Amino acid sequence: PLLKALVPSTVTVSPIKKRAKAIYSIYYGIKYPLELSLLSDEALEVMCTEYLRSRFSNDPWKIYYQITKTGGNLADVDIVGINKDNERVVAQVTSTKDLKLVEAKTKKLQDFPAERKIIFSLVGTDLFMNDCLWIDLAQVFGYFKNDKLYKTLLERLAQA
């Protein structure tokens, strides 16, 4: 069952190479050091949702509750929540390092009706562009990895 969970149900060709370490870890019992590449796309979405709820996130970007399930509900949005000012906060999570792709996702997110918009990616910088906050996935992972409570979350997500 765990190996089946590694293959996304929404795609016809799974990114098996990307998940090779997770597969070896489950199948052969190999222990790898905790690293960002061990997380599936779904696990990244959960990590980002928890980040937006955590003490690491700042107002007005911090969400206090979600209004849709994380991932899969909307084509261009993975997280929809509400901040303390009752503003809609939406986020897209992508594991790409491709700047052009992140810019394209930012453009799509601009059309979504929300007061606060966020892109999580591996572009490697935190910046504000076209009314959209870009947050580095590696930085979020680093915050969590260095926190006892959230490190446990990462360890569990890496096994999912």
Coordinates of N, CA and C in Angstrom, one line a residue:
P1 N 0.8 -1.2 0.0 CA 0.0 0.0 0.0 C 0.9 1.3 0.0
L2 N 2.0 1.3 0.7 CA 2.8 2.5 0.8 C 3.4 2.7 -0.6
L3 N 3.9 1.7 -1.3 CA 4.5 1.9 -2.6 C 3.4 2.4 -3.6
K4 N 2.2 2.0 -3.5 CA 1.1 2.4 -4.3 C 0.9 3.9 -4.1
A5 N 1.0 4.4 -2.9 CA 0.8 5.8 -2.6 C 1.9 6.7 -3.2
L6 N 3.0 6.1 -3.6 CA 4.1 6.9 -4.2 C 3.8 7.3 -5.7
V7 N 2.9 6.5 -6.3 CA 2.5 6.7 -7.7 C 1.3 7.6 -7.7
P8 N 1.4 8.8 -8.2 CA 0.2 9.7 -8.2 C -0.9 9.1 -9.0
S9 N -2.1 9.2 -8.5 CA -3.3 8.6 -9.2 C -3.7 9.4 -10.3
T10 N -3.3 10.7 -10.4 CA -3.8 11.6 -11.4 C -2.9 11.7 -12.7
V11 N -1.9 10.9 -12.7 CA -1.0 10.9 -13.9 C -0.9 9.5 -14.5
T12 N -0.6 9.5 -15.8 CA -0.4 8.2 -16.4 C 1.0 7.6 -16.3
V13 N 1.9 8.6 -16.3 CA 3.3 8.2 -16.1 C 3.8 8.8 -14.8
S14 N 4.2 7.9 -13.9 CA 4.7 8.4 -12.6 C 6.1 8.9 -12.6
P15 N 6.5 9.9 -11.9 CA 7.9 10.3 -11.8 C 8.6 9.4 -10.8
I16 N 8.8 8.1 -11.2 CA 9.4 7.1 -10.4 C 10.9 7.5 -10.0
K17 N 11.6 8.0 -11.0 CA 13.0 8.4 -10.6 C 13.1 9.4 -9.6
K18 N 12.1 10.4 -9.6 CA 12.1 11.4 -8.6 C 11.9 10.9 -7.2
R19 N 11.1 9.8 -7.1 CA 10.8 9.2 -5.8 C 11.6 7.9 -5.5
A20 N 12.7 7.7 -6.2 CA 13.5 6.5 -6.1 C 14.0 6.3 -4.6
K21 N 14.4 7.3 -4.0 CA 14.9 7.2 -2.6 C 13.8 6.7 -1.7
A22 N 12.6 7.3 -1.9 CA 11.5 6.9 -1.0 C 11.1 5.5 -1.3
I23 N 11.1 5.0 -2.5 CA 10.8 3.7 -2.8 C 11.8 2.7 -2.2
Y24 N 13.1 3.0 -2.4 CA 14.2 2.2 -1.7 C 14.0 2.2 -0.2
S25 N 13.7 3.3 0.3 CA 13.6 3.4 1.8 C 12.5 2.5 2.3
I26 N 11.3 2.5 1.6 CA 10.2 1.6 2.0 C 10.5 0.1 1.7
Y27 N 10.9 -0.1 0.5 CA 11.0 -1.5 0.0 C 12.2 -2.2 0.7
Y28 N 13.4 -1.5 0.7 CA 14.6 -2.2 1.2 C 14.9 -1.8 2.7
G29 N 14.1 -0.8 3.2 CA 14.4 -0.4 4.6 C 15.6 0.5 4.7
I30 N 16.1 1.1 3.6 CA 17.2 2.0 3.6 C 16.8 3.3 4.3
K31 N 17.7 3.8 5.2 CA 17.4 5.0 5.8 C 18.3 6.1 5.1
Y32 N 17.6 7.1 4.6 CA 18.3 8.2 4.0 C 18.2 9.4 4.9
P33 N 19.2 10.3 4.8 CA 19.1 11.5 5.6 C 17.9 12.3 5.2
L34 N 17.3 13.0 6.1 CA 16.1 13.8 5.8 C 16.4 14.9 4.8
E35 N 15.8 14.9 3.6 CA 16.1 15.9 2.7 C 14.8 16.2 1.9
L36 N 14.8 17.4 1.3 CA 13.6 17.9 0.6 C 13.2 16.9 -0.5
S37 N 14.1 16.3 -1.2 CA 13.8 15.4 -2.3 C 13.0 14.2 -1.9
L38 N 13.0 13.9 -0.7 CA 12.2 12.7 -0.2 C 10.7 12.9 -0.2
L39 N 10.3 14.2 -0.2 CA 8.9 14.5 -0.1 C 8.2 14.5 -1.5
S40 N 7.1 13.8 -1.5 CA 6.2 13.8 -2.7 C 5.6 15.2 -2.9
D41 N 5.0 15.4 -4.1 CA 4.3 16.6 -4.4 C 3.2 16.9 -3.3
E42 N 2.5 15.8 -3.0 CA 1.4 15.9 -2.0 C 2.0 16.3 -0.7
A43 N 3.1 15.7 -0.3 CA 3.7 16.0 1.0 C 4.2 17.4 1.0
L44 N 4.7 17.9 -0.1 CA 5.1 19.3 -0.2 C 3.9 20.3 0.1
E45 N 2.8 19.9 -0.5 CA 1.6 20.7 -0.3 C 1.2 20.7 1.2
V46 N 1.3 19.6 1.8 CA 0.9 19.5 3.3 C 2.0 20.4 4.0
M47 N 3.2 20.3 3.7 CA 4.3 21.0 4.4 C 4.0 22.5 4.3
C48 N 3.6 23.0 3.1 CA 3.4 24.4 2.8 C 2.1 24.9 3.6
T49 N 1.1 24.0 3.6 CA -0.1 24.4 4.4 C 0.2 24.5 5.8
E50 N 1.0 23.6 6.4 CA 1.4 23.7 7.8 C 2.3 24.9 8.0
Y51 N 3.1 25.3 7.1 CA 3.9 26.5 7.2 C 3.1 27.7 7.3
L52 N 2.0 27.8 6.5 CA 1.2 29.0 6.5 C 0.4 29.1 7.8
R53 N 0.2 28.0 8.5 CA -0.5 28.0 9.8 C 0.5 28.2 11.0
S54 N 1.8 28.0 10.7 CA 2.8 28.0 11.8 C 3.3 29.4 12.2
R55 N 4.1 29.4 13.3 CA 4.7 30.6 13.8 C 5.7 31.1 12.8
F56 N 6.1 30.3 11.8 CA 7.1 30.8 10.8 C 6.5 31.7 9.8
S57 N 5.2 31.6 9.6 CA 4.5 32.5 8.7 C 4.1 33.8 9.4
N58 N 4.1 34.8 8.6 CA 3.7 36.1 9.2 C 2.4 36.7 8.6
D59 N 1.7 37.4 9.4 CA 0.5 38.1 8.9 C 1.0 39.1 7.8
P60 N 0.2 39.3 6.8 CA -1.1 38.8 6.5 C -1.2 37.5 5.7
W61 N 0.0 36.8 5.6 CA 0.0 35.6 4.8 C -0.4 34.4 5.6
K62 N -0.3 34.5 6.9 CA -0.7 33.3 7.8 C -2.1 33.0 7.7
I63 N -2.4 31.7 7.5 CA -3.8 31.3 7.5 C -4.3 30.8 8.8
Y64 N -5.5 31.0 9.1 CA -6.1 30.6 10.4 C -7.0 29.4 10.2
Y65 N -7.5 29.3 9.0 CA -8.3 28.1 8.7 C -8.3 27.9 7.2
Q66 N -8.5 26.7 6.7 CA -8.7 26.4 5.3 C -10.1 26.3 4.9
I67 N -10.4 26.6 3.6 CA -11.8 26.5 3.2 C -11.9 25.4 2.1
T68 N -10.8 24.9 1.6 CA -10.8 23.7 0.8 C -9.7 22.7 1.2
K69 N -9.9 21.5 0.8 CA -8.9 20.5 1.0 C -7.6 20.9 0.3
T70 N -6.4 20.5 0.9 CA -5.2 20.9 0.2 C -5.0 20.0 -1.0
G71 N -4.7 20.7 -2.1 CA -4.3 20.1 -3.4 C -5.5 19.4 -4.1
G72 N -5.4 19.4 -5.4 CA -6.4 18.7 -6.2 C -7.7 19.2 -6.5
N73 N -8.2 20.3 -5.8 CA -9.5 20.8 -6.0 C -9.6 21.8 -7.1
L74 N -8.5 22.6 -7.3 CA -8.5 23.6 -8.3 C -7.3 23.5 -9.2
A75 N -7.4 23.9 -10.4 CA -6.3 23.7 -11.3 C -5.0 24.5 -11.0
D76 N -5.2 25.7 -10.6 CA -4.0 26.6 -10.4 C -3.8 26.9 -8.9
V77 N -4.5 26.3 -8.0 CA -4.4 26.6 -6.6 C -4.4 25.4 -5.8
D78 N -3.4 25.2 -4.8 CA -3.3 24.1 -4.0 C -3.8 24.3 -2.6
I79 N -3.7 25.5 -2.1 CA -4.1 25.9 -0.7 C -5.0 27.1 -0.8
V80 N -6.2 27.0 -0.1 CA -7.1 28.2 0.0 C -7.4 28.3 1.5
G81 N -7.1 29.4 2.1 CA -7.4 29.7 3.5 C -7.7 31.1 3.7
I82 N -8.0 31.4 5.0 CA -8.5 32.7 5.4 C -7.5 33.2 6.5
N83 N -7.1 34.5 6.4 CA -6.2 35.1 7.4 C -7.0 35.7 8.5
K84 N -6.3 36.4 9.4 CA -7.0 37.0 10.6 C -7.8 38.2 10.2
D85 N -7.6 38.8 9.0 CA -8.4 39.9 8.6 C -9.5 39.5 7.7
N86 N -9.8 38.1 7.6 CA -10.9 37.6 6.8 C -10.6 37.7 5.3
E87 N -9.3 37.8 5.0 CA -8.9 37.8 3.6 C -8.6 36.4 3.1
R88 N -8.9 36.2 1.8 CA -8.6 34.9 1.2 C -7.1 34.8 0.9
V89 N -6.5 33.8 1.3 CA -5.1 33.5 1.0 C -5.0 32.3 0.1
V90 N -4.4 32.4 -1.0 CA -4.3 31.2 -1.9 C -2.8 30.9 -2.2
A91 N -2.5 29.7 -2.4 CA -1.1 29.3 -2.7 C -1.0 28.2 -3.7
Q92 N 0.0 28.3 -4.5 CA 0.3 27.2 -5.5 C 1.7 26.6 -5.1
V93 N 1.8 25.3 -5.0 CA 3.0 24.7 -4.6 C 3.6 23.9 -5.8
T94 N 4.8 24.2 -6.2 CA 5.5 23.5 -7.3 C 6.9 23.2 -7.0
S95 N 7.3 22.0 -7.3 CA 8.7 21.6 -7.0 C 9.7 21.9 -8.1
T96 N 9.4 22.8 -8.9 CA 10.3 23.2 -10.0 C 11.3 24.2 -9.7
K97 N 12.4 24.2 -10.4 CA 13.5 25.2 -10.3 C 13.4 26.1 -11.6
D98 N 12.5 25.8 -12.4 CA 12.4 26.5 -13.7 C 11.7 27.9 -13.5
L99 N 12.5 29.0 -13.7 CA 12.0 30.3 -13.4 C 10.8 30.6 -14.4
K100 N 10.9 30.3 -15.6 CA 9.8 30.6 -16.6 C 8.5 29.9 -16.2
L101 N 8.6 28.7 -15.7 CA 7.4 27.9 -15.3 C 6.8 28.6 -14.0
V102 N 7.6 29.0 -13.1 CA 7.1 29.7 -11.9 C 6.5 31.0 -12.3
E103 N 7.1 31.8 -13.2 CA 6.5 33.0 -13.7 C 5.1 32.7 -14.4
A104 N 5.0 31.7 -15.1 CA 3.7 31.3 -15.8 C 2.7 30.9 -14.7
K105 N 3.1 30.2 -13.7 CA 2.2 29.9 -12.6 C 1.7 31.1 -11.8
T106 N 2.7 32.1 -11.7 CA 2.3 33.3 -11.0 C 1.3 34.1 -11.8
K107 N 1.4 34.1 -13.1 CA 0.5 34.8 -14.0 C -0.9 34.2 -13.9
K108 N -1.0 32.8 -13.8 CA -2.3 32.1 -13.7 C -2.9 32.5 -12.3
L109 N -2.0 32.5 -11.3 CA -2.5 32.8 -9.9 C -3.1 34.2 -9.8
Q110 N -2.6 35.1 -10.6 CA -3.0 36.5 -10.6 C -4.5 36.6 -10.9
D111 N -5.0 35.7 -11.7 CA -6.4 35.8 -12.1 C -7.4 35.2 -11.1
F112 N -6.8 34.6 -10.0 CA -7.6 33.9 -9.0 C -8.2 35.0 -8.0
P113 N -9.4 34.9 -7.7 CA -10.0 36.0 -6.8 C -9.5 35.7 -5.3
A114 N -8.5 36.5 -4.9 CA -8.0 36.4 -3.5 C -7.2 37.6 -3.2
E115 N -7.2 38.0 -2.0 CA -6.4 39.2 -1.6 C -4.9 38.9 -1.4
R116 N -4.6 37.7 -1.0 CA -3.2 37.3 -0.8 C -2.9 36.0 -1.7
K117 N -1.8 36.1 -2.4 CA -1.4 35.1 -3.3 C 0.1 34.7 -3.1
I118 N 0.3 33.4 -3.1 CA 1.7 32.8 -2.8 C 2.0 31.7 -3.7
I119 N 3.3 31.8 -4.2 CA 3.9 30.7 -4.9 C 5.0 30.1 -4.1
F120 N 5.0 28.8 -3.8 CA 6.1 28.0 -3.2 C 6.8 27.3 -4.3
S121 N 8.1 27.5 -4.4 CA 8.9 26.8 -5.5 C 10.3 26.6 -5.1
L122 N 11.1 26.0 -6.0 CA 12.5 25.8 -5.7 C 13.4 26.8 -6.5
V123 N 12.8 28.0 -6.9 CA 13.5 29.0 -7.6 C 14.6 29.5 -6.8
G124 N 14.4 29.5 -5.5 CA 15.5 29.8 -4.6 C 15.6 31.2 -4.0
T125 N 14.5 31.9 -4.1 CA 14.5 33.3 -3.5 C 13.1 33.6 -3.0
D126 N 13.1 34.4 -2.0 CA 11.8 35.0 -1.5 C 11.7 36.4 -2.0
L127 N 10.6 36.6 -2.7 CA 10.4 38.0 -3.3 C 8.9 38.2 -3.5
F128 N 8.6 39.4 -3.8 CA 7.2 39.8 -4.1 C 7.1 40.2 -5.5
M129 N 6.3 39.5 -6.3 CA 6.3 39.8 -7.8 C 4.9 39.8 -8.3
N130 N 4.4 40.8 -8.9 CA 3.1 40.9 -9.5 C 2.0 40.5 -8.5
D131 N 2.0 41.2 -7.3 CA 1.0 40.9 -6.3 C 1.1 39.5 -5.7
C132 N 2.2 38.8 -5.9 CA 2.3 37.4 -5.5 C 3.6 37.3 -4.7
L133 N 3.5 36.7 -3.5 CA 4.7 36.4 -2.7 C 5.3 35.1 -3.1
W134 N 6.6 35.1 -3.4 CA 7.3 33.8 -3.8 C 8.0 33.4 -2.5
I135 N 7.8 32.1 -2.2 CA 8.5 31.6 -1.0 C 9.3 30.3 -1.4
D136 N 10.5 30.3 -1.0 CA 11.4 29.2 -1.3 C 11.1 27.9 -0.5
L137 N 10.8 26.8 -1.2 CA 10.5 25.6 -0.5 C 11.6 25.1 0.3
A138 N 12.9 25.3 -0.1 CA 14.0 24.8 0.6 C 14.1 25.6 2.0
Q139 N 13.7 26.8 2.0 CA 13.8 27.6 3.2 C 12.7 27.1 4.2
V140 N 11.5 26.8 3.7 CA 10.4 26.3 4.5 C 10.9 24.9 5.1
F141 N 11.5 24.1 4.3 CA 12.0 22.8 4.7 C 13.0 23.0 5.8
G142 N 13.9 24.0 5.6 CA 15.0 24.2 6.6 C 14.4 24.7 7.9
Y143 N 13.4 25.6 7.9 CA 12.7 26.0 9.2 C 12.2 24.8 9.9
F144 N 11.5 23.9 9.2 CA 10.9 22.8 9.8 C 11.9 21.7 10.3
K145 N 12.9 21.5 9.5 CA 13.9 20.5 9.8 C 14.7 20.9 11.1
N146 N 14.8 22.2 11.4 CA 15.5 22.7 12.5 C 14.6 22.9 13.8
D147 N 13.4 22.5 13.6 CA 12.4 22.6 14.7 C 12.0 21.2 15.1
K148 N 12.1 20.8 16.4 CA 11.8 19.5 16.9 C 10.4 19.0 16.4
L149 N 9.4 19.7 16.7 CA 8.0 19.3 16.4 C 7.9 19.1 14.9
Y150 N 8.3 20.1 14.1 CA 8.1 20.1 12.7 C 9.0 19.1 12.0
K151 N 10.1 18.8 12.6 CA 11.0 17.8 12.0 C 10.3 16.4 12.0
T152 N 9.6 16.2 13.0 CA 8.8 14.9 13.1 C 7.8 14.9 12.0
L153 N 7.1 16.0 11.7 CA 6.2 16.1 10.6 C 6.9 15.8 9.3
L154 N 8.1 16.4 9.0 CA 8.8 16.1 7.8 C 9.2 14.6 7.7
E155 N 9.6 14.0 8.8 CA 10.0 12.6 8.8 C 8.8 11.7 8.4
R156 N 7.6 12.1 8.9 CA 6.4 11.3 8.6 C 6.0 11.6 7.2
L157 N 6.1 12.8 6.7 CA 5.8 13.1 5.3 C 6.7 12.4 4.3
A158 N 8.0 12.2 4.7 CA 9.0 11.6 3.8 C 8.6 10.1 3.7
Q159 N 7.9 9.5 4.7 CA 7.5 8.1 4.6 C 6.2 7.9 4.0
A160 N 5.5 8.9 3.7 CA 4.1 8.8 3.1 C 4.2 8.6 1.6

